[in-house]
Coordinates of C-alpha atoms in Angstrom, one line a residue:
X1 CA 126.1 137.0 84.1
X2 CA 125.4 134.9 87.3
X3 CA 122.0 134.7 89.3
X4 CA 122.0 137.5 92.4
X5 CA 123.4 135.7 95.0
X6 CA 120.8 134.7 97.6
X7 CA 118.6 133.8 95.1
X8 CA 117.7 130.1 94.1
X9 CA 118.5 129.1 90.4
X10 CA 115.1 128.5 88.8
X11 CA 113.4 130.3 91.3
X12 CA 110.5 128.4 92.5
X13 CA 111.3 125.4 90.6
X14 CA 113.8 124.8 92.2
X15 CA 111.6 124.5 95.4
X16 CA 109.2 122.8 94.2
X17 CA 111.8 120.3 93.3
X18 CA 113.5 120.2 97.1
X19 CA 109.4 119.8 98.2
X20 CA 109.2 116.8 96.4
X21 CA 112.8 115.2 97.4
X22 CA 111.2 115.8 100.9
X23 CA 108.3 113.7 100.1
X24 CA 110.4 111.8 98.1
X25 CA 112.8 111.1 101.1
X26 CA 110.1 109.9 103.8
X27 CA 108.5 107.8 101.8
X28 CA 111.5 106.2 99.8
X29 CA 112.6 106.1 104.5
X30 CA 109.6 103.7 104.8
X31 CA 110.1 101.3 101.8
X32 CA 113.7 100.6 102.6
X33 CA 113.2 99.9 106.5
X34 CA 111.5 97.2 104.8
X35 CA 113.5 96.5 102.5
X36 CA 116.3 95.9 104.9
X37 CA 114.7 94.1 107.0
X38 CA 111.6 92.3 105.1
X39 CA 111.0 89.7 107.9
X40 CA 110.5 92.6 110.8
X41 CA 106.6 93.9 109.7
X42 CA 103.9 91.7 109.1
X43 CA 103.3 93.7 105.9
X44 CA 100.1 95.8 105.2
X45 CA 97.6 93.0 105.1
X46 CA 97.9 89.5 106.8
X47 CA 96.4 86.8 105.6
X48 CA 92.8 87.7 106.2
X49 CA 93.1 90.5 104.1
X50 CA 93.4 93.0 107.3
X51 CA 95.0 96.4 107.8
X52 CA 98.3 95.9 110.3
X53 CA 100.7 98.6 108.3
X54 CA 98.6 101.6 106.4
X55 CA 102.0 103.3 106.9
X56 CA 104.0 101.4 104.7
X57 CA 100.8 101.8 101.8
X58 CA 101.0 105.3 102.4
X59 CA 103.8 105.4 101.2
X60 CA 103.5 102.8 98.4
X61 CA 100.8 105.7 97.6
X62 CA 103.2 108.4 98.2
X63 CA 106.0 107.1 95.2
X64 CA 103.4 106.1 92.6
X65 CA 101.7 109.9 93.2
X66 CA 105.0 112.0 93.2
X67 CA 105.7 109.4 89.9
X68 CA 102.5 110.4 88.1
X69 CA 103.3 114.3 89.0
X70 CA 106.7 113.3 87.3
X71 CA 108.6 116.6 89.2
X72 CA 111.8 115.7 88.3
X73 CA 112.4 116.9 84.8
X74 CA 114.8 119.4 85.3
X75 CA 118.2 119.2 83.3
X76 CA 120.5 119.7 86.5
X77 CA 122.5 116.7 87.7
X78 CA 120.8 116.9 91.1
X79 CA 117.4 116.4 88.8
X80 CA 119.1 113.3 87.2
X81 CA 119.7 111.3 90.8
X82 CA 116.5 112.5 92.5
X83 CA 115.0 110.7 89.5
X84 CA 117.1 107.6 89.5
X85 CA 115.9 107.5 93.6
X86 CA 112.3 107.6 92.5
X87 CA 112.6 104.9 90.0
X88 CA 114.6 102.9 92.5
X89 CA 111.3 103.5 94.5
X90 CA 108.8 103.0 92.6
X91 CA 110.4 99.7 91.9
X92 CA 110.4 98.9 95.6
X93 CA 106.9 99.8 95.9
X94 CA 106.2 97.0 93.5
X95 CA 107.9 94.6 95.6
X96 CA 106.3 95.5 97.9
X97 CA 103.0 95.1 96.4
X98 CA 104.4 91.7 94.6
X99 CA 105.6 90.7 98.8
X100 CA 101.7 91.2 99.5
X101 CA 100.1 89.6 96.9
X102 CA 102.4 86.2 97.6
X103 CA 101.1 86.6 101.4
X104 CA 97.6 87.9 101.0
X105 CA 94.7 84.6 101.1
X106 CA 92.3 84.4 98.4
X107 CA 91.6 80.4 98.6
X108 CA 90.2 78.5 101.7
X109 CA 90.5 75.4 102.0
X110 CA 88.4 75.2 105.6
X111 CA 86.1 72.8 104.2
X112 CA 88.3 70.3 103.1
X113 CA 91.0 69.8 106.1
X114 CA 88.4 67.2 107.1
X115 CA 89.3 65.2 104.1
X116 CA 92.9 66.4 103.7
X117 CA 93.7 64.9 107.4
X118 CA 91.7 61.9 106.4
X119 CA 93.8 61.5 103.5
X120 CA 97.0 62.2 104.8
X121 CA 96.7 59.7 108.0
X122 CA 94.5 56.6 106.4
X123 CA 95.2 54.1 104.3
X124 CA 93.7 54.4 101.2
X125 CA 91.8 51.0 101.5
X126 CA 93.7 47.0 100.9
X127 CA 96.8 46.3 99.1
X128 CA 96.0 46.2 95.5
X129 CA 99.3 44.3 95.2
X130 CA 99.9 41.3 92.4
X131 CA 101.3 38.8 95.3
X132 CA 100.5 40.0 99.2
X133 CA 103.4 38.1 101.5
X134 CA 101.4 36.6 104.7
X135 CA 101.6 39.5 106.2
X136 CA 99.8 41.7 104.2
X137 CA 96.9 39.0 103.2
X138 CA 96.0 39.2 107.3
X139 CA 95.9 43.1 107.2
X140 CA 93.6 42.7 104.3
X141 CA 91.2 40.5 106.1
X142 CA 91.7 42.2 109.5
X143 CA 91.3 46.0 107.6
X144 CA 87.6 45.1 105.5
X145 CA 88.6 42.8 103.0
X146 CA 85.2 40.1 103.4
X147 CA 86.6 36.8 103.8
X148 CA 84.5 34.3 100.9
X149 CA 84.1 30.9 103.4
X150 CA 83.7 27.8 101.5
X151 CA 87.4 29.1 100.7
X152 CA 88.9 31.8 102.6
X153 CA 89.8 33.3 99.7
X154 CA 89.4 37.5 99.8
X155 CA 86.4 39.0 97.5
X156 CA 87.2 41.7 95.4
X157 CA 87.1 45.2 98.0
X158 CA 84.8 47.2 97.4
X159 CA 85.5 51.2 96.5
X160 CA 88.7 52.0 98.4
X161 CA 87.7 54.9 99.2
X162 CA 86.8 56.7 102.5
X163 CA 83.6 58.3 102.5
X164 CA 84.5 62.0 103.5
X165 CA 87.0 62.4 100.2
X166 CA 84.7 60.2 97.8
X167 CA 82.2 62.6 97.9
X168 CA 84.9 65.5 96.9
X169 CA 84.4 63.8 93.5
X170 CA 81.5 64.7 92.3
X171 CA 81.5 68.1 90.9
X172 CA 78.4 69.2 92.3
X173 CA 79.6 68.8 95.8
X174 CA 82.4 71.5 94.7
X175 CA 79.8 74.5 93.8
X176 CA 79.0 73.9 97.5
X177 CA 81.3 74.9 99.0
X178 CA 82.9 78.2 99.0
X179 CA 86.7 78.6 97.9
X180 CA 87.1 82.3 97.4
X181 CA 87.8 84.8 100.6
X182 CA 86.2 87.5 99.5
X183 CA 88.2 89.9 101.5
X184 CA 91.4 88.4 99.8
X185 CA 89.5 89.1 96.7
X186 CA 89.1 93.3 98.1
X187 CA 93.1 93.3 98.6
X188 CA 94.2 92.2 94.8
X189 CA 92.4 94.3 93.8
X190 CA 94.4 97.0 95.7
X191 CA 97.5 95.1 94.6
X192 CA 96.2 95.6 91.0
X193 CA 95.9 99.1 91.1
X194 CA 99.0 99.9 92.5
X195 CA 100.8 97.9 90.3
X196 CA 98.9 98.9 86.7
X197 CA 100.2 102.4 88.1
X198 CA 103.9 101.2 88.8
X199 CA 103.9 100.0 85.2
X200 CA 105.3 96.6 87.0
X201 CA 102.6 94.3 85.6
X202 CA 105.1 92.1 83.9
X203 CA 106.8 91.8 87.8
X204 CA 103.5 90.2 89.2
X205 CA 102.2 88.5 86.3
X206 CA 105.6 85.9 87.6
X207 CA 104.7 85.5 91.0
X208 CA 101.4 84.5 89.9
X209 CA 103.1 80.7 89.5
X210 CA 103.6 81.0 93.0
X211 CA 100.8 82.4 94.5
X212 CA 99.5 80.6 97.6
X213 CA 96.5 78.2 97.0
X214 CA 95.5 76.6 100.0
X215 CA 92.1 75.1 98.1
X216 CA 95.2 73.2 95.8
X217 CA 98.4 73.2 98.2
X218 CA 96.4 71.4 101.2
X219 CA 96.2 68.1 99.1
X220 CA 99.8 69.0 97.3
X221 CA 101.6 69.2 101.1
X222 CA 100.5 65.1 101.0
X223 CA 102.6 64.3 99.1
X224 CA 105.3 66.8 99.3
X225 CA 106.0 66.1 103.4
X226 CA 103.4 63.2 104.2
X227 CA 104.9 60.9 101.9
X228 CA 108.5 61.0 102.3
X229 CA 108.2 58.4 105.1
X230 CA 105.7 55.8 103.6
X231 CA 105.2 53.1 101.1
X232 CA 105.1 53.4 97.2
X233 CA 102.1 52.1 97.1
X234 CA 101.0 54.9 100.0
X235 CA 102.3 57.6 97.6
X236 CA 101.2 55.7 94.9
X237 CA 97.3 55.7 95.7
X238 CA 97.2 59.3 97.4
X239 CA 98.8 60.7 94.5
X240 CA 96.0 58.8 92.7
X241 CA 93.3 60.8 94.8
X242 CA 95.1 63.8 95.0
X243 CA 94.9 64.0 91.0
X244 CA 91.3 63.4 90.7
X245 CA 90.7 66.1 93.6
X246 CA 92.7 68.8 92.3
X247 CA 91.3 68.2 88.8
X248 CA 87.3 68.9 90.5
X249 CA 88.5 71.7 92.7
X250 CA 90.2 73.9 90.0
X251 CA 87.4 73.9 88.1
X252 CA 85.1 75.0 90.7
X253 CA 87.8 77.8 91.7
X254 CA 87.7 78.7 87.9
X255 CA 83.9 78.9 88.0
X256 CA 83.6 80.5 91.7
X257 CA 86.3 83.5 90.5
X258 CA 84.0 84.2 87.2
X259 CA 81.3 84.8 89.2
X260 CA 82.9 87.5 91.4
X261 CA 84.1 91.4 90.9
X262 CA 87.9 91.7 91.9
X263 CA 88.0 95.2 90.7
X264 CA 91.1 96.1 89.0
X265 CA 92.7 92.3 89.2
X266 CA 89.4 91.2 86.6
X267 CA 92.4 91.8 83.7
X268 CA 94.8 89.4 85.7
X269 CA 92.3 86.9 86.2
X270 CA 92.6 84.5 83.7
X271 CA 96.4 84.5 84.0
X272 CA 96.5 84.5 87.6
X273 CA 94.2 81.0 87.5
X274 CA 96.0 79.5 84.6
X275 CA 99.3 80.1 85.9
X276 CA 97.9 78.3 89.9
X277 CA 96.8 75.5 88.0
X278 CA 100.0 74.6 85.4
X279 CA 101.9 74.6 88.7
X280 CA 99.8 72.2 90.5
X281 CA 99.6 70.2 87.6
X282 CA 103.0 70.5 87.0
X283 CA 103.7 69.1 90.0
X284 CA 102.0 66.5 89.9
X285 CA 103.2 65.0 86.5
X286 CA 106.5 65.0 88.8
X287 CA 105.7 63.4 91.3
X288 CA 104.2 60.6 88.7
X289 CA 107.1 60.3 86.4
X290 CA 109.1 59.8 89.7
X291 CA 107.8 56.4 89.5
X292 CA 107.6 55.8 85.9
X293 CA 110.6 53.9 86.4
X294 CA 108.9 51.1 88.8
X295 CA 109.2 47.4 86.8
X296 CA 108.7 45.6 89.7
X297 CA 105.5 43.5 89.1
X298 CA 104.0 43.5 92.2
X299 CA 103.4 47.3 91.8
X300 CA 101.5 46.6 88.5
X301 CA 97.9 47.5 89.4
X302 CA 98.8 50.3 91.4
X303 CA 100.6 51.9 88.2
X304 CA 97.3 51.0 86.1
X305 CA 95.3 53.2 88.9
X306 CA 97.7 55.7 88.2
X307 CA 97.9 55.7 84.6
X308 CA 94.1 55.3 84.4
X309 CA 93.8 58.9 86.5
X310 CA 96.0 60.9 84.9
X311 CA 94.1 59.4 81.3
X312 CA 90.6 60.5 83.0
X313 CA 91.9 64.1 84.3
X314 CA 93.7 65.0 81.5
X315 CA 91.0 66.3 79.3
X316 CA 89.0 68.2 81.8
X317 CA 92.6 69.8 83.3
X318 CA 93.8 70.8 79.3
X319 CA 90.6 72.4 78.3
X320 CA 92.4 75.4 81.1
X321 CA 94.6 76.0 78.5
X322 CA 95.4 77.1 75.7
X323 CA 98.7 77.9 73.3
X324 CA 102.3 77.6 74.9
X325 CA 100.9 76.7 78.2
X326 CA 98.5 73.8 76.7
X327 CA 101.3 72.6 74.3
X328 CA 103.3 72.0 78.1
X329 CA 101.2 70.6 79.8
X330 CA 99.5 67.9 77.1
X331 CA 103.6 67.0 75.9
X332 CA 104.5 66.5 79.9
X333 CA 101.2 63.9 80.7
X334 CA 101.3 62.3 77.2
X335 CA 105.5 61.4 77.6
X336 CA 104.4 60.4 81.6
X337 CA 101.5 57.8 80.3
X338 CA 104.1 56.0 77.2
X339 CA 106.5 55.4 80.1
X340 CA 104.9 54.5 82.2
X341 CA 103.0 52.3 79.1
X342 CA 106.0 51.3 78.7
X343 CA 106.8 50.0 82.1
X344 CA 103.8 48.1 82.6
X345 CA 104.4 46.1 79.5
X346 CA 107.2 44.9 81.9
X347 CA 105.2 44.3 84.9
X348 CA 102.4 41.9 83.0
X349 CA 105.3 40.4 81.4
X350 CA 106.9 39.7 85.7
X351 CA 103.6 38.6 86.6
X352 CA 103.2 36.0 83.8
X353 CA 107.2 34.5 84.5
X354 CA 106.0 34.4 88.3
X355 CA 102.8 32.5 87.7
X356 CA 104.4 30.0 85.1
X357 CA 107.8 29.6 86.5
X358 CA 107.9 29.8 89.9
X359 CA 106.9 27.6 93.1
X360 CA 105.9 30.9 95.7
X361 CA 105.6 28.2 98.8
X362 CA 107.9 25.0 100.2
X363 CA 106.6 21.8 98.7
X364 CA 105.6 19.8 102.1
X365 CA 103.9 16.8 102.9
X366 CA 100.9 18.7 103.7
X367 CA 100.0 18.3 99.7
X368 CA 98.4 15.2 100.4
X369 CA 95.5 17.2 102.0
X370 CA 94.5 18.3 98.6
X371 CA 93.7 21.8 99.4
X372 CA 93.7 25.3 97.0
X373 CA 97.6 26.4 96.3
X374 CA 98.4 29.2 97.7
X375 CA 99.5 30.0 94.4
X376 CA 96.1 29.7 92.7
X377 CA 94.9 31.8 95.0
X378 CA 97.3 34.9 94.2
X379 CA 97.4 34.2 90.6
X380 CA 93.1 35.0 90.4
X381 CA 93.6 37.7 92.8
X382 CA 96.2 38.8 90.1
X383 CA 93.2 37.9 87.0
X384 CA 90.4 39.7 89.1
X385 CA 92.5 43.1 89.8
X386 CA 94.2 43.1 86.3
X387 CA 90.4 42.9 84.8
X388 CA 88.9 46.2 86.4
X389 CA 91.5 47.5 84.1
X390 CA 91.1 45.6 80.7
X391 CA 90.5 48.9 78.3
X392 CA 93.8 50.6 79.8
X393 CA 95.6 46.9 79.7
X394 CA 93.5 46.9 75.7
X395 CA 95.4 49.8 74.4
X396 CA 98.5 49.6 76.7
X397 CA 99.1 45.7 75.6
X398 CA 98.7 47.1 71.6
X399 CA 100.9 48.9 71.7
X400 CA 103.4 46.5 72.7
X401 CA 106.0 44.6 70.3
X402 CA 104.2 41.6 67.8
X403 CA 105.9 39.0 69.7
X404 CA 104.3 40.0 72.9
X405 CA 100.4 39.2 74.1
X406 CA 98.1 42.1 72.0
X407 CA 95.6 42.1 75.1
X408 CA 94.2 41.3 78.2
X409 CA 92.3 37.8 77.1
X410 CA 95.7 36.5 75.6
X411 CA 97.5 37.6 78.3
X412 CA 94.8 35.8 81.3
X413 CA 94.5 33.5 79.1
X414 CA 98.3 32.2 78.8
X415 CA 98.4 33.3 83.1
X416 CA 96.0 30.6 83.9
X417 CA 97.8 28.4 81.4
X418 CA 100.6 28.4 82.8
X419 CA 99.7 28.5 86.4
X420 CA 98.4 25.2 85.4
X421 CA 101.2 24.0 84.0
X422 CA 103.1 24.4 87.2
X423 CA 100.8 23.2 89.6
X424 CA 100.5 19.5 87.1
X425 CA 104.7 19.6 86.7
X426 CA 105.9 21.0 89.3
X427 CA 103.1 21.2 92.7
X428 CA 101.0 18.1 91.6
X429 CA 104.4 15.7 92.2
X430 CA 104.2 16.7 95.7
X431 CA 101.4 13.7 95.6
X432 CA 102.3 11.0 93.2
X433 CA 103.0 8.9 95.7
X434 CA 99.6 9.3 97.3
X435 CA 97.3 7.5 95.1
X436 CA 94.4 10.0 94.8
X437 CA 95.8 13.1 96.5
X438 CA 97.2 14.2 93.0
X439 CA 94.2 14.4 91.3
X440 CA 92.1 15.5 94.3
X441 CA 94.7 18.8 94.8
X442 CA 94.4 19.5 90.8
X443 CA 90.2 18.8 91.2
X444 CA 90.4 21.3 93.8
X445 CA 92.7 23.7 92.2
X446 CA 90.8 23.7 88.6
X447 CA 86.9 24.2 90.8
X448 CA 88.8 26.7 92.3
X449 CA 90.2 29.0 88.9
X450 CA 86.7 28.5 88.3
X451 CA 84.8 29.1 90.8
X452 CA 86.2 32.8 90.8
X453 CA 86.3 32.7 86.4
X454 CA 82.2 32.3 87.4
X455 CA 82.2 35.6 90.5
X456 CA 85.1 37.7 89.5
X457 CA 83.5 40.6 87.0
X458 CA 84.6 40.4 83.3
X459 CA 87.0 37.6 83.5
X460 CA 84.7 35.0 82.4
X461 CA 84.5 37.3 79.2
X462 CA 88.2 37.1 78.6
X463 CA 88.2 33.6 78.4
X464 CA 84.8 32.2 76.6
X465 CA 82.7 29.5 76.5
X466 CA 84.9 27.3 75.6
X467 CA 87.7 27.2 77.8
X468 CA 84.8 27.0 80.5
X469 CA 83.9 23.6 79.0
X470 CA 87.5 22.3 78.6
X471 CA 88.3 22.7 82.2
X472 CA 84.9 21.6 83.4
X473 CA 85.7 18.5 81.0
X474 CA 89.0 17.8 83.5
X475 CA 87.3 18.8 86.1
X476 CA 85.3 15.8 85.6
X477 CA 88.5 13.6 84.8
X478 CA 89.9 14.4 88.2
X479 CA 87.3 13.6 90.1
X480 CA 86.9 10.2 88.1
X481 CA 90.6 9.4 88.4
X482 CA 90.4 10.4 92.0
X483 CA 87.6 7.4 92.9
X484 CA 89.5 5.2 90.7
X485 CA 93.0 5.0 92.6
X486 CA 91.5 6.2 96.4
X487 CA 88.5 3.4 96.2
X488 CA 88.8 1.4 93.7
X489 CA 91.3 -1.2 95.6
X490 CA 88.9 -1.4 98.1
X491 CA 85.9 -1.7 96.1
X492 CA 88.1 -4.7 94.3
X493 CA 88.7 -6.6 96.9
X494 CA 84.7 -7.2 97.2
X495 CA 85.2 -8.2 93.1
X496 CA 87.5 -10.5 93.7
X497 CA 86.5 -13.9 93.7
X498 CA 86.1 -15.9 97.0
X499 CA 88.3 -19.2 95.8
X500 CA 91.8 -18.7 97.4
X501 CA 90.8 -15.8 99.7
X502 CA 89.1 -18.1 102.0
X503 CA 84.6 -17.6 103.6
X504 CA 83.2 -14.3 102.4
X505 CA 83.2 -13.7 106.0
X506 CA 86.8 -12.4 105.8
X507 CA 86.3 -10.9 102.3
X508 CA 84.3 -8.6 104.8
X509 CA 86.1 -8.0 107.2
X510 CA 88.6 -6.6 104.8
X511 CA 86.9 -4.4 102.4
X512 CA 85.9 -3.1 106.3
X513 CA 88.9 -2.5 107.5
X514 CA 90.0 -1.3 103.9
X515 CA 86.7 1.1 104.2
X516 CA 87.3 2.2 107.8
X517 CA 91.3 3.3 106.9
X518 CA 90.4 5.0 103.3
X519 CA 87.0 7.2 104.8
X520 CA 89.6 7.7 107.3
X521 CA 92.1 8.8 105.5
X522 CA 89.7 10.7 103.1
X523 CA 87.6 12.8 105.7
X524 CA 90.4 14.6 106.6
X525 CA 91.1 15.8 103.1
X526 CA 89.8 19.9 102.1
X527 CA 87.4 20.8 99.0
X528 CA 86.7 23.6 99.9
X529 CA 84.3 24.1 97.7
X530 CA 81.0 22.4 98.9
X531 CA 79.7 22.4 95.0
X532 CA 82.9 20.2 94.4
X533 CA 82.7 18.3 97.5
X534 CA 79.0 17.4 96.3
X535 CA 79.9 15.5 93.3
X536 CA 82.9 13.7 94.9
X537 CA 81.3 12.2 97.8
X538 CA 78.5 11.3 94.9
X539 CA 81.2 9.9 93.0
X540 CA 82.5 8.0 95.7
X541 CA 79.0 7.0 97.2
X542 CA 78.1 5.0 93.2
X543 CA 81.7 3.6 93.1
X544 CA 81.1 2.0 96.8
X545 CA 78.0 1.9 98.0
X546 CA 76.4 0.2 94.5
X547 CA 79.6 -3.3 94.4
X548 CA 79.0 -3.5 98.7
X549 CA 75.2 -3.6 97.5
X550 CA 76.2 -6.5 95.3
X551 CA 77.8 -8.6 97.7
X552 CA 75.8 -9.1 100.2
X553 CA 73.2 -10.1 97.5
X554 CA 75.7 -12.4 96.5
X555 CA 76.4 -13.3 100.0
X556 CA 73.3 -13.6 102.0
X557 CA 74.5 -16.4 104.3
X558 CA 76.3 -13.8 105.8
X559 CA 73.3 -13.1 107.8
X560 CA 75.3 -11.4 111.5
X561 CA 78.6 -10.8 109.8
X562 CA 77.3 -7.4 108.2
X563 CA 77.8 -4.6 110.3
X564 CA 77.2 -2.1 107.9
X565 CA 74.6 -1.3 106.3
X566 CA 74.5 0.5 102.7
X567 CA 72.6 3.3 104.3
X568 CA 75.4 3.1 106.7
X569 CA 77.9 3.2 103.6
X570 CA 76.4 6.2 102.2
X571 CA 76.0 8.5 105.4
X572 CA 79.5 7.6 106.5
X573 CA 80.9 9.0 102.8
X574 CA 79.0 11.9 103.3
X575 CA 81.4 12.7 106.3
X576 CA 84.5 13.2 103.2
X577 CA 86.7 16.3 102.8
X578 CA 85.5 17.9 106.0
X579 CA 88.9 19.5 106.5
X580 CA 91.3 19.3 109.3
X581 CA 90.7 21.9 112.0
X582 CA 94.8 23.2 111.1
X583 CA 96.0 24.6 108.1
X584 CA 95.9 22.6 105.8
X585 CA 96.7 24.3 102.1
X586 CA 100.0 24.6 102.5
X587 CA 101.3 21.8 100.6

């Protein structure tokens, strides 16, 4: 028999179901209104964790309360439909909470804005190109590079890190920065409560990798956006600095997060921080991987800096992870380091070929000036830059093939030997017809190399004492050869027998004329090194002045025909090699 007309089929249960459906309908309406127009409202909380839509939060809570009450258990078709609607509403409520999670600001980067602006806007130091062009040399000299007054070369740059960024590389500094927004943590607690009630923790965990983190993202934005218009060198320098800073920041973030009580979010804290760290580190690694295909030798030092930054940061970063995450980051890091090492071995070969096989500047008549050649300057700047990375290069070169150089010491020795062959063979030939010019040119360049080897940190130890002794011996030979070639013919006029050449007064006049010509020519030659300049003057004086004195002693009757005393000659020779006012360094 059926139920009486006008009476509910299941008595009070039907009324209860109807009331639950009404509650569900109201909550659904609020949630669906957001679902259909997600951009129409500002969410439950704004980025600063202030309430902006309490009604929406109430709808979420109502749905979760209904799910806990589970009022739709009856076998009727209507109950089954309501049950499906409730399940859908729970999913929408959980999605709403995840959306709120991705909106709330937990990390505070306000204290870092100055460093971020500086890093994105300013240059991070002098050029580290192995072979800078003329414009880059001038730019470096005008932007803080010190210049050695003796030879015009740029001295080694001091730290290229601006002060307000350098402090961020100190671990203690981060302890004084408040990186967490307490209000944001309270929102995480509210979100976690509701996500757990909804049984949708997996959905929240999947969102962790995309969670906002202004502390890290403010620095990554420099690479993502601002470096799109910059040179490769600028991007590498910024990547290196960002990597170092992010490594310090993640450690500080972890320490500060664990010092807080995030309530219901406590159980998610580890996974949350690890996901953020993994995501940002993989972004950095992707940027680094993009440079592993570079083989241009001019970028060698930049690549070394990148390699070292990644090598230094990797151990502390890997300590953050375990299991699959640690394996992924470790494998990706090692793969990039391996590719960077291979690229740098090719770059080292390119540097050698550049020094040994090419003349970077054309031959010109100014070779007679005998100054330091730009190729020697660039080669020694390259050596000094590489010497700062000896440990890294030794490690990289040790992994090269059997036919390659196995250490930086071997590279530097071969590089300077190649420079010397180039100067002697292809560059010095321009001075072959200029008497002592060739020897003066080689003496200048050998002296320059010796001086840079002595002044640069770590270079002398790469080459050894025996190498220095051999070069000093060569320098001494070139000094003697210069004096003999340029001043020997002048002195020979005094040694020639008087018979057949006229009176002693005529010989003296010929000597005076030859001396004046040589003196006027040699005084304009450039010897930048004051020590070498003094040695050359002494060698010339020792050749000329004693011979002149001996001639005068043999010819006491010359009397007033003697225009110069021995002291006059010595003083005149003391003015040699001052150089011209014009640029005489180019050959």
